[in-house]
């Protein structure tokens, strides 16, 4: 089974537009879920907007890196994904430190929120990278 996705810059732009739409929709649903559950977001260390921007920009960076490496040397796509993800993980760990030290009432919710967002964005990046790696040359 061959996936000839994202071959042209036009397809990559469509993917980027879909990615931004996904982030916006996901943020709206996330905000609505917190509002309906009456979770006070003002006590969070980082707002939902800032977390979505952080994870969204990093995901776009990882995907752009993978696409650029694929154009130059297909054999290095997996390695570049791992390096970009490692850098993302290190930066996210720096952002996570204040959340881990938080003693607010919503600290457990905030920690779970951060980890779940990280995992969701990482899963999507991984799926796209797998689709690229499964393409026939």
PDB file of C-alpha atoms in Angstrom:
ATOM      1  CA  UNK A   1       0.000   0.000   0.000  1.00  0.00           C
ATOM      2  CA  UNK A   2       1.548   3.264  -1.107  1.00  0.00           C
ATOM      3  CA  UNK A   3       0.729   6.713   0.195  1.00  0.00           C
ATOM      4  CA  UNK A   4       1.837   9.352  -2.280  1.00  0.00           C
ATOM      5  CA  UNK A   5       0.880  12.177   0.009  1.00  0.00           C
ATOM      6  CA  UNK A   6       2.475  15.566   0.391  1.00  0.00           C
ATOM      7  CA  UNK A   7       4.539  15.305  -2.787  1.00  0.00           C
ATOM      8  CA  UNK A   8       4.040  18.839  -4.045  1.00  0.00           C
ATOM      9  CA  UNK A   9       4.283  22.144  -2.223  1.00  0.00           C
ATOM     10  CA  UNK A  10       0.555  22.593  -2.928  1.00  0.00           C
ATOM     11  CA  UNK A  11      -0.219  19.383  -1.023  1.00  0.00           C
ATOM     12  CA  UNK A  12       2.027  20.541   1.789  1.00  0.00           C
ATOM     13  CA  UNK A  13       0.152  23.864   1.950  1.00  0.00           C
ATOM     14  CA  UNK A  14      -3.140  21.982   2.107  1.00  0.00           C
ATOM     15  CA  UNK A  15      -1.743  19.903   4.963  1.00  0.00           C
ATOM     16  CA  UNK A  16      -0.664  23.077   6.755  1.00  0.00           C
ATOM     17  CA  UNK A  17      -4.135  24.592   6.292  1.00  0.00           C
ATOM     18  CA  UNK A  18      -5.735  21.388   7.606  1.00  0.00           C
ATOM     19  CA  UNK A  19      -3.330  21.418  10.544  1.00  0.00           C
ATOM     20  CA  UNK A  20      -4.242  25.010  11.465  1.00  0.00           C
ATOM     21  CA  UNK A  21      -7.939  24.138  11.130  1.00  0.00           C
ATOM     22  CA  UNK A  22      -7.436  21.121  13.398  1.00  0.00           C
ATOM     23  CA  UNK A  23      -5.643  23.215  16.012  1.00  0.00           C
ATOM     24  CA  UNK A  24      -8.378  25.866  15.953  1.00  0.00           C
ATOM     25  CA  UNK A  25     -11.189  23.319  16.181  1.00  0.00           C
ATOM     26  CA  UNK A  26      -9.400  21.370  18.893  1.00  0.00           C
ATOM     27  CA  UNK A  27      -8.846  24.541  20.910  1.00  0.00           C
ATOM     28  CA  UNK A  28     -12.520  25.502  20.618  1.00  0.00           C
ATOM     29  CA  UNK A  29     -13.663  22.058  21.790  1.00  0.00           C
ATOM     30  CA  UNK A  30     -11.098  22.042  24.582  1.00  0.00           C
ATOM     31  CA  UNK A  31     -12.205  25.470  25.800  1.00  0.00           C
ATOM     32  CA  UNK A  32     -15.864  24.407  25.650  1.00  0.00           C
ATOM     33  CA  UNK A  33     -15.119  21.247  27.651  1.00  0.00           C
ATOM     34  CA  UNK A  34     -13.386  23.229  30.384  1.00  0.00           C
ATOM     35  CA  UNK A  35     -16.186  25.789  30.441  1.00  0.00           C
ATOM     36  CA  UNK A  36     -18.909  23.140  30.675  1.00  0.00           C
ATOM     37  CA  UNK A  37     -16.997  21.364  33.458  1.00  0.00           C
ATOM     38  CA  UNK A  38     -16.650  24.736  35.228  1.00  0.00           C
ATOM     39  CA  UNK A  39     -12.881  24.441  35.482  1.00  0.00           C
ATOM     40  CA  UNK A  40     -11.314  27.791  36.294  1.00  0.00           C
ATOM     41  CA  UNK A  41      -8.502  28.376  33.810  1.00  0.00           C
ATOM     42  CA  UNK A  42      -7.199  31.555  35.429  1.00  0.00           C
ATOM     43  CA  UNK A  43      -5.247  29.533  37.989  1.00  0.00           C
ATOM     44  CA  UNK A  44      -3.390  27.619  35.260  1.00  0.00           C
ATOM     45  CA  UNK A  45       0.268  28.476  34.762  1.00  0.00           C
ATOM     46  CA  UNK A  46      -0.193  28.688  30.979  1.00  0.00           C
ATOM     47  CA  UNK A  47      -3.388  29.555  29.150  1.00  0.00           C
ATOM     48  CA  UNK A  48      -4.885  27.135  26.660  1.00  0.00           C
ATOM     49  CA  UNK A  49      -4.053  29.545  23.852  1.00  0.00           C
ATOM     50  CA  UNK A  50      -0.376  29.621  24.784  1.00  0.00           C
ATOM     51  CA  UNK A  51      -0.213  25.812  25.029  1.00  0.00           C
ATOM     52  CA  UNK A  52      -1.902  25.364  21.660  1.00  0.00           C
ATOM     53  CA  UNK A  53       0.457  27.903  20.134  1.00  0.00           C
ATOM     54  CA  UNK A  54       3.460  26.148  21.685  1.00  0.00           C
ATOM     55  CA  UNK A  55       2.458  22.663  20.568  1.00  0.00           C
ATOM     56  CA  UNK A  56       1.095  23.841  17.219  1.00  0.00           C
ATOM     57  CA  UNK A  57       4.243  25.751  16.295  1.00  0.00           C
ATOM     58  CA  UNK A  58       6.474  22.893  17.368  1.00  0.00           C
ATOM     59  CA  UNK A  59       4.397  20.431  15.345  1.00  0.00           C
ATOM     60  CA  UNK A  60       4.573  22.649  12.280  1.00  0.00           C
ATOM     61  CA  UNK A  61       8.346  22.898  12.832  1.00  0.00           C
ATOM     62  CA  UNK A  62       8.699  19.121  13.089  1.00  0.00           C
ATOM     63  CA  UNK A  63       6.613  18.549   9.951  1.00  0.00           C
ATOM     64  CA  UNK A  64       8.453  21.223   7.949  1.00  0.00           C
ATOM     65  CA  UNK A  65      11.753  19.647   9.015  1.00  0.00           C
ATOM     66  CA  UNK A  66      10.566  16.204   7.909  1.00  0.00           C
ATOM     67  CA  UNK A  67       9.366  17.559   4.534  1.00  0.00           C
ATOM     68  CA  UNK A  68      12.643  19.400   3.917  1.00  0.00           C
ATOM     69  CA  UNK A  69      14.739  16.366   4.801  1.00  0.00           C
ATOM     70  CA  UNK A  70      12.550  14.159   2.591  1.00  0.00           C
ATOM     71  CA  UNK A  71      13.314  16.385  -0.402  1.00  0.00           C
ATOM     72  CA  UNK A  72      17.064  16.167   0.174  1.00  0.00           C
ATOM     73  CA  UNK A  73      17.635  12.663   1.522  1.00  0.00           C
ATOM     74  CA  UNK A  74      14.713  10.307   2.109  1.00  0.00           C
ATOM     75  CA  UNK A  75      16.887   7.947   4.187  1.00  0.00           C
ATOM     76  CA  UNK A  76      17.270  10.572   6.922  1.00  0.00           C
ATOM     77  CA  UNK A  77      13.558  11.301   7.449  1.00  0.00           C
ATOM     78  CA  UNK A  78      13.216   9.040  10.491  1.00  0.00           C
ATOM     79  CA  UNK A  79      16.366  10.358  12.120  1.00  0.00           C
ATOM     80  CA  UNK A  80      15.362  13.977  11.539  1.00  0.00           C
ATOM     81  CA  UNK A  81      11.942  13.249  13.068  1.00  0.00           C
ATOM     82  CA  UNK A  82      13.587  11.781  16.157  1.00  0.00           C
ATOM     83  CA  UNK A  83      15.972  14.730  16.526  1.00  0.00           C
ATOM     84  CA  UNK A  84      13.191  17.307  16.067  1.00  0.00           C
ATOM     85  CA  UNK A  85      10.979  15.449  18.542  1.00  0.00           C
ATOM     86  CA  UNK A  86      13.815  15.283  21.081  1.00  0.00           C
ATOM     87  CA  UNK A  87      14.338  19.038  20.818  1.00  0.00           C
ATOM     88  CA  UNK A  88      10.589  19.545  21.223  1.00  0.00           C
ATOM     89  CA  UNK A  89      10.589  17.292  24.296  1.00  0.00           C
ATOM     90  CA  UNK A  90      13.452  19.205  25.917  1.00  0.00           C
ATOM     91  CA  UNK A  91      11.763  22.574  25.392  1.00  0.00           C
ATOM     92  CA  UNK A  92       8.436  21.219  26.642  1.00  0.00           C
ATOM     93  CA  UNK A  93      10.202  19.907  29.742  1.00  0.00           C
ATOM     94  CA  UNK A  94      11.308  23.463  30.476  1.00  0.00           C
ATOM     95  CA  UNK A  95       7.718  24.661  30.137  1.00  0.00           C
ATOM     96  CA  UNK A  96       6.510  21.783  32.300  1.00  0.00           C
ATOM     97  CA  UNK A  97       8.690  22.594  35.329  1.00  0.00           C
ATOM     98  CA  UNK A  98       6.462  25.382  36.721  1.00  0.00           C
ATOM     99  CA  UNK A  99       3.399  23.187  36.248  1.00  0.00           C
ATOM    100  CA  UNK A 100       5.003  20.336  38.183  1.00  0.00           C
ATOM    101  CA  UNK A 101       5.895  22.707  41.024  1.00  0.00           C
ATOM    102  CA  UNK A 102       2.389  24.202  41.138  1.00  0.00           C
ATOM    103  CA  UNK A 103       0.362  23.653  44.304  1.00  0.00           C
ATOM    104  CA  UNK A 104      -2.882  25.187  43.079  1.00  0.00           C
ATOM    105  CA  UNK A 105      -6.211  23.407  43.367  1.00  0.00           C
ATOM    106  CA  UNK A 106      -6.238  22.712  39.614  1.00  0.00           C
ATOM    107  CA  UNK A 107      -2.627  21.517  39.435  1.00  0.00           C
ATOM    108  CA  UNK A 108      -3.582  17.897  38.730  1.00  0.00           C
ATOM    109  CA  UNK A 109      -5.921  18.962  35.923  1.00  0.00           C
ATOM    110  CA  UNK A 110      -3.255  21.225  34.465  1.00  0.00           C
ATOM    111  CA  UNK A 111      -0.626  18.463  34.516  1.00  0.00           C
ATOM    112  CA  UNK A 112      -2.999  16.018  32.854  1.00  0.00           C
ATOM    113  CA  UNK A 113      -3.984  18.671  30.297  1.00  0.00           C
ATOM    114  CA  UNK A 114      -0.336  19.358  29.403  1.00  0.00           C
ATOM    115  CA  UNK A 115       0.577  15.688  29.003  1.00  0.00           C
ATOM    116  CA  UNK A 116      -2.545  14.844  26.998  1.00  0.00           C
ATOM    117  CA  UNK A 117      -1.951  17.760  24.618  1.00  0.00           C
ATOM    118  CA  UNK A 118       1.678  16.695  24.197  1.00  0.00           C
ATOM    119  CA  UNK A 119       0.648  13.123  23.427  1.00  0.00           C
ATOM    120  CA  UNK A 120      -2.087  14.123  20.942  1.00  0.00           C
ATOM    121  CA  UNK A 121       0.206  16.440  18.984  1.00  0.00           C
ATOM    122  CA  UNK A 122       3.027  13.879  19.060  1.00  0.00           C
ATOM    123  CA  UNK A 123       0.683  11.147  17.805  1.00  0.00           C
ATOM    124  CA  UNK A 124      -0.404  13.256  14.844  1.00  0.00           C
ATOM    125  CA  UNK A 125       3.204  14.145  13.962  1.00  0.00           C
ATOM    126  CA  UNK A 126       4.123  10.473  14.202  1.00  0.00           C
ATOM    127  CA  UNK A 127       1.252   9.392  11.940  1.00  0.00           C
ATOM    128  CA  UNK A 128       2.253  11.923   9.272  1.00  0.00           C
ATOM    129  CA  UNK A 129       5.883  10.808   9.500  1.00  0.00           C
ATOM    130  CA  UNK A 130       4.850   7.147   9.212  1.00  0.00           C
ATOM    131  CA  UNK A 131       2.823   7.966   6.092  1.00  0.00           C
ATOM    132  CA  UNK A 132       5.878   9.670   4.592  1.00  0.00           C
ATOM    133  CA  UNK A 133       8.164   6.766   5.493  1.00  0.00           C
ATOM    134  CA  UNK A 134       5.752   4.238   3.967  1.00  0.00           C
ATOM    135  CA  UNK A 135       5.812   5.969   0.579  1.00  0.00           C
ATOM    136  CA  UNK A 136       7.526   4.116  -2.210  1.00  0.00           C
ATOM    137  CA  UNK A 137      10.410   6.015  -3.674  1.00  0.00           C
TER     138      UNK A 137
END
